[in-house]
PDB file of C-alpha atoms in Angstrom:
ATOM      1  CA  UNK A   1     -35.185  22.688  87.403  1.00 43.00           C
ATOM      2  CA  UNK A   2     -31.298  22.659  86.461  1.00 47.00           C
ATOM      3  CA  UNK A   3     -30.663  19.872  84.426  1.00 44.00           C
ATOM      4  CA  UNK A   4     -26.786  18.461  84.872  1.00 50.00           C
ATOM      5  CA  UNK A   5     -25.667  15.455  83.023  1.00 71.00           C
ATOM      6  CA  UNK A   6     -25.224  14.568  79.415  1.00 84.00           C
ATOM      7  CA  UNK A   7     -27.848  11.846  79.767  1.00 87.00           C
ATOM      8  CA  UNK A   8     -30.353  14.241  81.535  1.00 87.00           C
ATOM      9  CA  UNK A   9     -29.045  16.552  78.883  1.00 87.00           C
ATOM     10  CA  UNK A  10     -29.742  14.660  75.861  1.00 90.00           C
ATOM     11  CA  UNK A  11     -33.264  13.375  77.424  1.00 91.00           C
ATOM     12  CA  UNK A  12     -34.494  16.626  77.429  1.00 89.00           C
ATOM     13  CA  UNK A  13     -33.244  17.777  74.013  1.00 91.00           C
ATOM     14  CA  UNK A  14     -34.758  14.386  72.812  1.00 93.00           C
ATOM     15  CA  UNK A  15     -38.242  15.471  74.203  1.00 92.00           C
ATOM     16  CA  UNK A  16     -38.030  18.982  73.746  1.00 93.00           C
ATOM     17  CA  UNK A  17     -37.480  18.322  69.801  1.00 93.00           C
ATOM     18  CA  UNK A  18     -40.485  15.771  69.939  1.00 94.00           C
ATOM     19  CA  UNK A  19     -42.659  18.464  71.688  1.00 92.00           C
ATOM     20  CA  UNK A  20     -42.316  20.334  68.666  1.00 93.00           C
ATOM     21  CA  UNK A  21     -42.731  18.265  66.121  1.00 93.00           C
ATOM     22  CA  UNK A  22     -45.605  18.277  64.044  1.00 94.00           C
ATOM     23  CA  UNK A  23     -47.674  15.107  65.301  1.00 93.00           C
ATOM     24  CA  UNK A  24     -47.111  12.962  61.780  1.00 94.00           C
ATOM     25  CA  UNK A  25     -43.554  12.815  62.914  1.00 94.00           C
ATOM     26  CA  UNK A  26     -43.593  12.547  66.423  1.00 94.00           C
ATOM     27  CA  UNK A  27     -43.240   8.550  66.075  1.00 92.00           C
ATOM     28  CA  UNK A  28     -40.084   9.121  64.498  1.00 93.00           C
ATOM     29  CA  UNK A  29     -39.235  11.564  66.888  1.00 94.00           C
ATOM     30  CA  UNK A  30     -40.426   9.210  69.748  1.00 95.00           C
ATOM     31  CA  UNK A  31     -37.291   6.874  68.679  1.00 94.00           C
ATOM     32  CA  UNK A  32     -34.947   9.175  69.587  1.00 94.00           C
ATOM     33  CA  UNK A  33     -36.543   9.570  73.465  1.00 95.00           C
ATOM     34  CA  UNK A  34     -36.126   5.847  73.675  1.00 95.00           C
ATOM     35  CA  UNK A  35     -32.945   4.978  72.160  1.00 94.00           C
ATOM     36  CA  UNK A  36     -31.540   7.764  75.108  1.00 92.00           C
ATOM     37  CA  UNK A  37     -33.811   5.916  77.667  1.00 93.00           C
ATOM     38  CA  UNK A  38     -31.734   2.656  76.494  1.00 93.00           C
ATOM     39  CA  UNK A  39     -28.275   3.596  75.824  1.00 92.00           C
ATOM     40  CA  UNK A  40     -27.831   5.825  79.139  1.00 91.00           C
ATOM     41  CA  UNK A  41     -27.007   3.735  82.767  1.00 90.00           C
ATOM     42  CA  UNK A  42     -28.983   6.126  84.941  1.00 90.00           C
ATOM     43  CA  UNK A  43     -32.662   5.541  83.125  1.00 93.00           C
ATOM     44  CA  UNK A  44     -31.616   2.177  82.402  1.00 92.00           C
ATOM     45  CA  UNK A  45     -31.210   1.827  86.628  1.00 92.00           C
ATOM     46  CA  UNK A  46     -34.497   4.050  86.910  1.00 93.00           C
ATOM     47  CA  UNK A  47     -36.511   2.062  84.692  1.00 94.00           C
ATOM     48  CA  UNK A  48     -35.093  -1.343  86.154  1.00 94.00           C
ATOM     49  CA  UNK A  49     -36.290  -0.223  89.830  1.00 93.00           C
ATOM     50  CA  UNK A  50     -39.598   1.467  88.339  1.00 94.00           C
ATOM     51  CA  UNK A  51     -40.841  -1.508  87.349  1.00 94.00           C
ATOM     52  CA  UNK A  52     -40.139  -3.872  89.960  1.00 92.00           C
ATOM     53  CA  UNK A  53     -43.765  -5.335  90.644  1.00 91.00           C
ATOM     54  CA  UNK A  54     -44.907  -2.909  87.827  1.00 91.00           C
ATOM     55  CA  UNK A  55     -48.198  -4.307  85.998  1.00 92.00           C
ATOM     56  CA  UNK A  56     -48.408  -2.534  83.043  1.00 93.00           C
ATOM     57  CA  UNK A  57     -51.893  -4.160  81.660  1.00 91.00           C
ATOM     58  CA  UNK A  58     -53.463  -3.501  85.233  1.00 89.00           C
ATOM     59  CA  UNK A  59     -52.526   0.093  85.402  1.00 90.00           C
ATOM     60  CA  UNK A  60     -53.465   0.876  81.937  1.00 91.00           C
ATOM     61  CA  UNK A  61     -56.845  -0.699  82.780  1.00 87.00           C
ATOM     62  CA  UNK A  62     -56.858   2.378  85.379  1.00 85.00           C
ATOM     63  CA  UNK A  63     -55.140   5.189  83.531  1.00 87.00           C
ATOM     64  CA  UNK A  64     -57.790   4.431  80.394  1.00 87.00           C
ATOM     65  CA  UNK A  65     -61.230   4.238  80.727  1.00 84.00           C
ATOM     66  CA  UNK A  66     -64.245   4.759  78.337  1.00 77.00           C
ATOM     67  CA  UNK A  67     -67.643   6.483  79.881  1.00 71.00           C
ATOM     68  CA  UNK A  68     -70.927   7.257  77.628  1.00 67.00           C
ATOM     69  CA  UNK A  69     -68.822   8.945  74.277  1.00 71.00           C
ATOM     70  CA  UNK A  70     -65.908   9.557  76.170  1.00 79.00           C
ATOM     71  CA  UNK A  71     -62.390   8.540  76.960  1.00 82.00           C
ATOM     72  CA  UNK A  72     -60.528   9.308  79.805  1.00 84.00           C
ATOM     73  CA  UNK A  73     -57.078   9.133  80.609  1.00 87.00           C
ATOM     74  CA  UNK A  74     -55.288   9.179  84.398  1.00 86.00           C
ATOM     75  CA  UNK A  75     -52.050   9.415  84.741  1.00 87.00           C
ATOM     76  CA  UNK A  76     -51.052   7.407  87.853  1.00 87.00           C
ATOM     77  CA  UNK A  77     -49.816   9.608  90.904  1.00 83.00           C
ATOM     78  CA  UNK A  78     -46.335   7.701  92.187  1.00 87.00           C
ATOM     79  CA  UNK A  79     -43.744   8.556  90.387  1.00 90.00           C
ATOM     80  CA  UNK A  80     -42.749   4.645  90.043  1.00 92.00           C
ATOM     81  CA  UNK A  81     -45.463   4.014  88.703  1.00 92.00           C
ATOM     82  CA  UNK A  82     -45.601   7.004  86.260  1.00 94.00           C
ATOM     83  CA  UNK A  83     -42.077   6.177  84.583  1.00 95.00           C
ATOM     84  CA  UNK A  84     -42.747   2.230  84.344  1.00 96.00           C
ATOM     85  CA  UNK A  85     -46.308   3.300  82.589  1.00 96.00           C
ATOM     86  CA  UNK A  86     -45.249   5.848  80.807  1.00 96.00           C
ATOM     87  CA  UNK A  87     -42.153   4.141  79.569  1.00 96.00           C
ATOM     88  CA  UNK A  88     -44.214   1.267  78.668  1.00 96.00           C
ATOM     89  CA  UNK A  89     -47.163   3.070  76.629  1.00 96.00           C
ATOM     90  CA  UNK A  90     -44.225   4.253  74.365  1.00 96.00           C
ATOM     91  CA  UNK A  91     -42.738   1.126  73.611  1.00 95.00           C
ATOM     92  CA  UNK A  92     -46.553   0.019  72.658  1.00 95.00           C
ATOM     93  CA  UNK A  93     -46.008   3.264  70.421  1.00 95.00           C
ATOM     94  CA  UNK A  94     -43.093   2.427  68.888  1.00 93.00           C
ATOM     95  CA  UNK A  95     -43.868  -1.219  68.590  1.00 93.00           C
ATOM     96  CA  UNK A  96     -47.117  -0.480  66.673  1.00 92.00           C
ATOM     97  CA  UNK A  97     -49.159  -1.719  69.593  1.00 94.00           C
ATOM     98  CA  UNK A  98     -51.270   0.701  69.895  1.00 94.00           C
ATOM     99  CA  UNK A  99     -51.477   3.682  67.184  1.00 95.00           C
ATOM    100  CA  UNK A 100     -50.021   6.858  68.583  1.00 95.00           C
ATOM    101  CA  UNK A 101     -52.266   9.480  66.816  1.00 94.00           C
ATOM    102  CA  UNK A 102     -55.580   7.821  67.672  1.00 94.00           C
ATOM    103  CA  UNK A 103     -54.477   7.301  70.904  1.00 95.00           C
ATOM    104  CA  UNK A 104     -53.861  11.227  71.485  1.00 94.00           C
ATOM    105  CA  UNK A 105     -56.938  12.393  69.147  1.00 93.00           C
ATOM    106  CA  UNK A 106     -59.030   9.995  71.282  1.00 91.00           C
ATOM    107  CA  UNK A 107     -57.508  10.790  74.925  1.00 90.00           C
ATOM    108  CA  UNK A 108     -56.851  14.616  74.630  1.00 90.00           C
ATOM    109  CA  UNK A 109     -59.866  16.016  72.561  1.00 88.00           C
ATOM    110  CA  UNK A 110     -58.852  19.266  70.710  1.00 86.00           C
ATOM    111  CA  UNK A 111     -60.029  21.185  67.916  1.00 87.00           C
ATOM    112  CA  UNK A 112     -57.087  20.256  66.034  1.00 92.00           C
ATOM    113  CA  UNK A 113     -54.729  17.182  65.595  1.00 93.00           C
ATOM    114  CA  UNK A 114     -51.883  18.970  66.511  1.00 94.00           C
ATOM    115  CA  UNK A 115     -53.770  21.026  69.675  1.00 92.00           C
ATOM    116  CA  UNK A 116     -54.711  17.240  70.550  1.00 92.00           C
ATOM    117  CA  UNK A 117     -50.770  15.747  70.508  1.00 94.00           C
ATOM    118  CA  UNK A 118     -49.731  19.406  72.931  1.00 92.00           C
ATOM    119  CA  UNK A 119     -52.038  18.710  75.665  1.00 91.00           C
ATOM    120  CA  UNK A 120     -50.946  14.808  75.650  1.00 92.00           C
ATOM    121  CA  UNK A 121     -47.344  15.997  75.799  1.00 92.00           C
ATOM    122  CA  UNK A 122     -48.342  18.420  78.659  1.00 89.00           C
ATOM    123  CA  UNK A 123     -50.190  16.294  80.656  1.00 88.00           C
ATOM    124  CA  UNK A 124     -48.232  12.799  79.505  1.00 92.00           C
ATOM    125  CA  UNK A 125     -44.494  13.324  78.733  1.00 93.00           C
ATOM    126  CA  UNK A 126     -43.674  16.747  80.799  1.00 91.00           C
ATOM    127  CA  UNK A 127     -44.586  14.847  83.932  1.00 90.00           C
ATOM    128  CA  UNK A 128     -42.608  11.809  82.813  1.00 93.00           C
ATOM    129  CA  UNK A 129     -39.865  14.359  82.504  1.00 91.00           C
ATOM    130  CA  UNK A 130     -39.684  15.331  85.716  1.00 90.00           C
ATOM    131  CA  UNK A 131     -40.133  12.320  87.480  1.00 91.00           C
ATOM    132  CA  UNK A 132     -37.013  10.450  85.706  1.00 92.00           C
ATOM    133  CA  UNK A 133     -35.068  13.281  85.996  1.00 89.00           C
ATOM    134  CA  UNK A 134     -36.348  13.710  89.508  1.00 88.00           C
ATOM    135  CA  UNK A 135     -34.683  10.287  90.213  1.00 89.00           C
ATOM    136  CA  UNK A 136     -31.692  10.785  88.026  1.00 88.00           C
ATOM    137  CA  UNK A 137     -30.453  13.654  90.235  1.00 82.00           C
ATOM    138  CA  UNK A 138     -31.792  13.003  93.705  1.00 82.00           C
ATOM    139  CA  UNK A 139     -31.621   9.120  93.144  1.00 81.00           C
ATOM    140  CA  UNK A 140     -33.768   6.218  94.062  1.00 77.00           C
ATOM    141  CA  UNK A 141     -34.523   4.423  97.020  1.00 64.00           C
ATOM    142  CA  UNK A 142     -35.805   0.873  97.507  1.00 52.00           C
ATOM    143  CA  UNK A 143     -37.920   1.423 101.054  1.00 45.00           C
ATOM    144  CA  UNK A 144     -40.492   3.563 101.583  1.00 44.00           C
ATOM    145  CA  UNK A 145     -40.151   6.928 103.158  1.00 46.00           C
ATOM    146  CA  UNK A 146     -41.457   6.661 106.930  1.00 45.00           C
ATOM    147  CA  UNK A 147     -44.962   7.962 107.730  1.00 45.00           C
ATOM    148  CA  UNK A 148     -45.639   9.481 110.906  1.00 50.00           C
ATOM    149  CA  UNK A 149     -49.281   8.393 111.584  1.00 48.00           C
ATOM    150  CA  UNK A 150     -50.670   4.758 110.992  1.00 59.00           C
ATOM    151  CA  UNK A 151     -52.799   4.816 107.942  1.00 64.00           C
ATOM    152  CA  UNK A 152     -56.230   3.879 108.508  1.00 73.00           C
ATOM    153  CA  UNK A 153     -57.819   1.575 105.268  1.00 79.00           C
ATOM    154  CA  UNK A 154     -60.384   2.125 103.260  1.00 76.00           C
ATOM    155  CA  UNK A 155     -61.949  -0.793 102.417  1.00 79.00           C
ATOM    156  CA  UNK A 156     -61.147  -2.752  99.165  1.00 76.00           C
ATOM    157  CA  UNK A 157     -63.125  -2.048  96.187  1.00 79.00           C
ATOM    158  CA  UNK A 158     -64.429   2.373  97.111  1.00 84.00           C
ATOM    159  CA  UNK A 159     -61.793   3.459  94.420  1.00 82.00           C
ATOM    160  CA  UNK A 160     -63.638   1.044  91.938  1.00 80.00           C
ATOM    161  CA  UNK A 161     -66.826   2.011  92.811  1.00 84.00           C
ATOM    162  CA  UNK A 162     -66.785   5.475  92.575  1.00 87.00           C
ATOM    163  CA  UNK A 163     -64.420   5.531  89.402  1.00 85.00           C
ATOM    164  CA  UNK A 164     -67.143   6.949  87.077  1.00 86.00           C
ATOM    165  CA  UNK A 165     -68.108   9.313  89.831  1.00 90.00           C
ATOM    166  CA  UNK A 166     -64.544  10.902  89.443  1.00 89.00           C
ATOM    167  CA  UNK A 167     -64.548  10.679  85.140  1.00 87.00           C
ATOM    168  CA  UNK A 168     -68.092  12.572  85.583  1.00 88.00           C
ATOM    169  CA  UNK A 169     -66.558  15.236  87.306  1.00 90.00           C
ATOM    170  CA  UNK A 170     -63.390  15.749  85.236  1.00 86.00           C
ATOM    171  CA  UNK A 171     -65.206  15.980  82.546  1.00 87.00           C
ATOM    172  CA  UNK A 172     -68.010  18.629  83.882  1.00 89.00           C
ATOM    173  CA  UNK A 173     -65.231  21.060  84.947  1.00 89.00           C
ATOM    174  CA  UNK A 174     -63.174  20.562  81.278  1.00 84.00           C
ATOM    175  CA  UNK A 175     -66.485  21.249  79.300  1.00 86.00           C
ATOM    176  CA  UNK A 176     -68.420  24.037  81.608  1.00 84.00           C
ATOM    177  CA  UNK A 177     -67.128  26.955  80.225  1.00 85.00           C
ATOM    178  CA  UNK A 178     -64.270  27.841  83.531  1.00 86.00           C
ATOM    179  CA  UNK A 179     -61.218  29.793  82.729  1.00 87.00           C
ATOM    180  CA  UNK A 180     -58.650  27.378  82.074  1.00 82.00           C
ATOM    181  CA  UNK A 181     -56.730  28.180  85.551  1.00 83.00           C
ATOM    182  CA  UNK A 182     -60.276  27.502  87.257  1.00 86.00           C
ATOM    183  CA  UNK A 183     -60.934  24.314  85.456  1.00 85.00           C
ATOM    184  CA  UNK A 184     -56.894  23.127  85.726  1.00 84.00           C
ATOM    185  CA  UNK A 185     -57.496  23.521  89.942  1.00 85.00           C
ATOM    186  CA  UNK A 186     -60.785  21.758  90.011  1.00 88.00           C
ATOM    187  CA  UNK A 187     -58.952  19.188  88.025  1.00 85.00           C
ATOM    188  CA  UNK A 188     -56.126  19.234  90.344  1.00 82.00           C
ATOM    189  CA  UNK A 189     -58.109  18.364  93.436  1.00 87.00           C
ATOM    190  CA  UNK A 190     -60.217  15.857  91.716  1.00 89.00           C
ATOM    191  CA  UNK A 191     -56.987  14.090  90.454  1.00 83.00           C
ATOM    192  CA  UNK A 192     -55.350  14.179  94.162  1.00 82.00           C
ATOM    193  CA  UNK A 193     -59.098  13.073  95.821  1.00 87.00           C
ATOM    194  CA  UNK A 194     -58.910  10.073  92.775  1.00 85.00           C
ATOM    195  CA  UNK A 195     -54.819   9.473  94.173  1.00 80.00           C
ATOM    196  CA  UNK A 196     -56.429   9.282  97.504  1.00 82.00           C
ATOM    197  CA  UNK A 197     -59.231   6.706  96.754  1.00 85.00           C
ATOM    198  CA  UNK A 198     -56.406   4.756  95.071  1.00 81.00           C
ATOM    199  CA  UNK A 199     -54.242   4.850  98.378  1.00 79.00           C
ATOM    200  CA  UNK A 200     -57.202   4.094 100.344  1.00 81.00           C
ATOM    201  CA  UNK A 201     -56.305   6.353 103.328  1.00 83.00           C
ATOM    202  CA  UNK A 202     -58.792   6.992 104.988  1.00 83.00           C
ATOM    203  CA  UNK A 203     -57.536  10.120 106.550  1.00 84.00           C
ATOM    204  CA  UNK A 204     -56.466  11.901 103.261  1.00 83.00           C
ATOM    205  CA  UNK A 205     -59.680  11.042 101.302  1.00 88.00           C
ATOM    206  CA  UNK A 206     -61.951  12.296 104.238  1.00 87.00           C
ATOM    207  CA  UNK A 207     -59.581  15.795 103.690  1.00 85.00           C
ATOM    208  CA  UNK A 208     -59.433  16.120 100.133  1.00 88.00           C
ATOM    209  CA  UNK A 209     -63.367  15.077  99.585  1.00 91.00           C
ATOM    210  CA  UNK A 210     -64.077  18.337 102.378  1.00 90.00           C
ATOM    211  CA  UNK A 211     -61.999  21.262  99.817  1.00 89.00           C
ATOM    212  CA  UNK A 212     -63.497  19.715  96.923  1.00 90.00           C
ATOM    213  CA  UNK A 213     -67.066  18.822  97.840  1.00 91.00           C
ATOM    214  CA  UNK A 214     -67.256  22.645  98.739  1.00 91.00           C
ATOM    215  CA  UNK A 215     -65.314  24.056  96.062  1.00 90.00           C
ATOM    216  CA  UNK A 216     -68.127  22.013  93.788  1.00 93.00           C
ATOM    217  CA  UNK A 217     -70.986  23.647  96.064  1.00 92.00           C
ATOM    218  CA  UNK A 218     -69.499  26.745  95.465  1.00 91.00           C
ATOM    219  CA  UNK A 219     -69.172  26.707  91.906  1.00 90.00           C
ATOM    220  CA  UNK A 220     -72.821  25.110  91.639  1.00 92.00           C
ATOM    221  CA  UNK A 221     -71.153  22.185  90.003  1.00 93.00           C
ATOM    222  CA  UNK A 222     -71.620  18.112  89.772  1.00 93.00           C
ATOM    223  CA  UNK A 223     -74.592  18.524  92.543  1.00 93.00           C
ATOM    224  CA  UNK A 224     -75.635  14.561  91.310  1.00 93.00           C
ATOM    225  CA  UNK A 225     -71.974  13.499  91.349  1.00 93.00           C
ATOM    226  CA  UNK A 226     -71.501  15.035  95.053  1.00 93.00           C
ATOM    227  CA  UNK A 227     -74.535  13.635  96.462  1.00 93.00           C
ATOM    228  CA  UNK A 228     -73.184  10.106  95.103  1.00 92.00           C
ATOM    229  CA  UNK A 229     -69.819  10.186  96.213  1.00 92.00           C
ATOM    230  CA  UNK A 230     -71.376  11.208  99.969  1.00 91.00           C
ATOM    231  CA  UNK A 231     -73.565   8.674  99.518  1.00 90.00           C
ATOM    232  CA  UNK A 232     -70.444   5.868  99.051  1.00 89.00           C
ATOM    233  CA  UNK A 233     -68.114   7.342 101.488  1.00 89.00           C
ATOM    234  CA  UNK A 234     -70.991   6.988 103.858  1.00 87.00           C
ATOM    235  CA  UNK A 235     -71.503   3.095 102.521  1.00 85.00           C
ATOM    236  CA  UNK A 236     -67.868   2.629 103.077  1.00 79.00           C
ATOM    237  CA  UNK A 237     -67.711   3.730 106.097  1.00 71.00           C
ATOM    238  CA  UNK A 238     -65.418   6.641 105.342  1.00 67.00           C
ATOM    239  CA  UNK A 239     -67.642   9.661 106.281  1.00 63.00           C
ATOM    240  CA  UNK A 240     -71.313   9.539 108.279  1.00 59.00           C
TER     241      UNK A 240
END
């Protein structure tokens, strides 16, 4: 991506500099990220549409989740939503809300402190990158894009339900011994078959649940977890 634009410009220097940082300092760092997030008019006009409706204690109560010894983070799928939370987990940061280093150690196992704070930055702020730049260069846009089917619902509450389904999952293809490109694809599709649940379309959870359920098969993985989820889809109504 070609960055243009001294705020764009000074965004990514800001985060590039905090990326590698030794994780004592990346607080300190992290005041230099938001100070550009505040002073610049385009992330100021980002951020001000981003979180129009944005619930920040709702999402987090989806993006964070605790299951048996575990924690799991998700980072939400819409972009929107992804700069309002993201933006708003590193106020709690810089606020001492919440304690940046636990929060990291906790979220992004490693077998090192600093290994820990890498994989949060890859899988945390480099998406946060994008998308605000994203909307920095190709701008915003206050209605929704136009779909070209009508979406057929889910019904309420199947995303809820079948939440630790999905943490089981993630967590059986980070910790069974895959190649790291092997276990990022699994994780992948699980992620977009979670974004699906979330949307409730019926259509695209239907598709996504077909590539992964056999991709699992294939592997010989999550048998328990994929006789469960076809067990709920079924419940809902989704699949027979």
């Amino acid at each position: 991506m070609n960055y243009t634009g001294e705020g764009v410009n000074a965004l990514v220097w800001a985060l590039t500099d905090m990326q590698n940082t030794n994780i004592i300092y990346a607080v300190d760092k992290l005041e230099t990220v938001l100070k550009c997030l505040a002073y610049y008019s385009e992330f100021k006009t980002v951020l001000t549409f981003c979180n129009k409706g944005f619930d920040f204690e709702a999402e987090k109560s989806k993006a964070m989740t605790f299951t048996g010894e575990r924690h799991v983070f998700r980072l939400p799928k819409n972009p929107q939503k992804l700069v309002a939370f993201v933006a708003a987990l590193l106020l709690e940061f810089d606020e001492n809300k919440m304690d940046m280093m636990k929060f990291v150690i906790d979220y992004f196992p490693d077998s090192s402190k600093q290994g820990s704070y890498l994989t949060f930055f890859e899988r945390v702020m480099t998406p946060f990158k994008h998308a605000i730049v994203d909307f920095v260069i190709n701008g915003i846009a206050n209605e929704p894009a136009p779909v070209d089917r009508e979406v057929d619902f889910a019904p309420d509450g199947l995303s809820q339900q079948t939440e630790y389904l999905i943490v089981n999952m993630y967590n059986t293809v980070r910790e069974c011994g895959l190649s790291n490109a092997e276990s990022e694809n699994f994780c992948v599709m699980i992620e977009g078959f979670a974004a699906a649940l979330d949307a409730r379309d019926r259509l695209m959870i239907k598709a996504i649940w077909i590539g992964l359920k056999g991709a699992l098969n294939r592997a010989k993985l999550c048998a328990k977890e994929v006789s469960e989820m076809d067990e709920q889809l079924r419940l809902y109504l989704v699949s027979r």
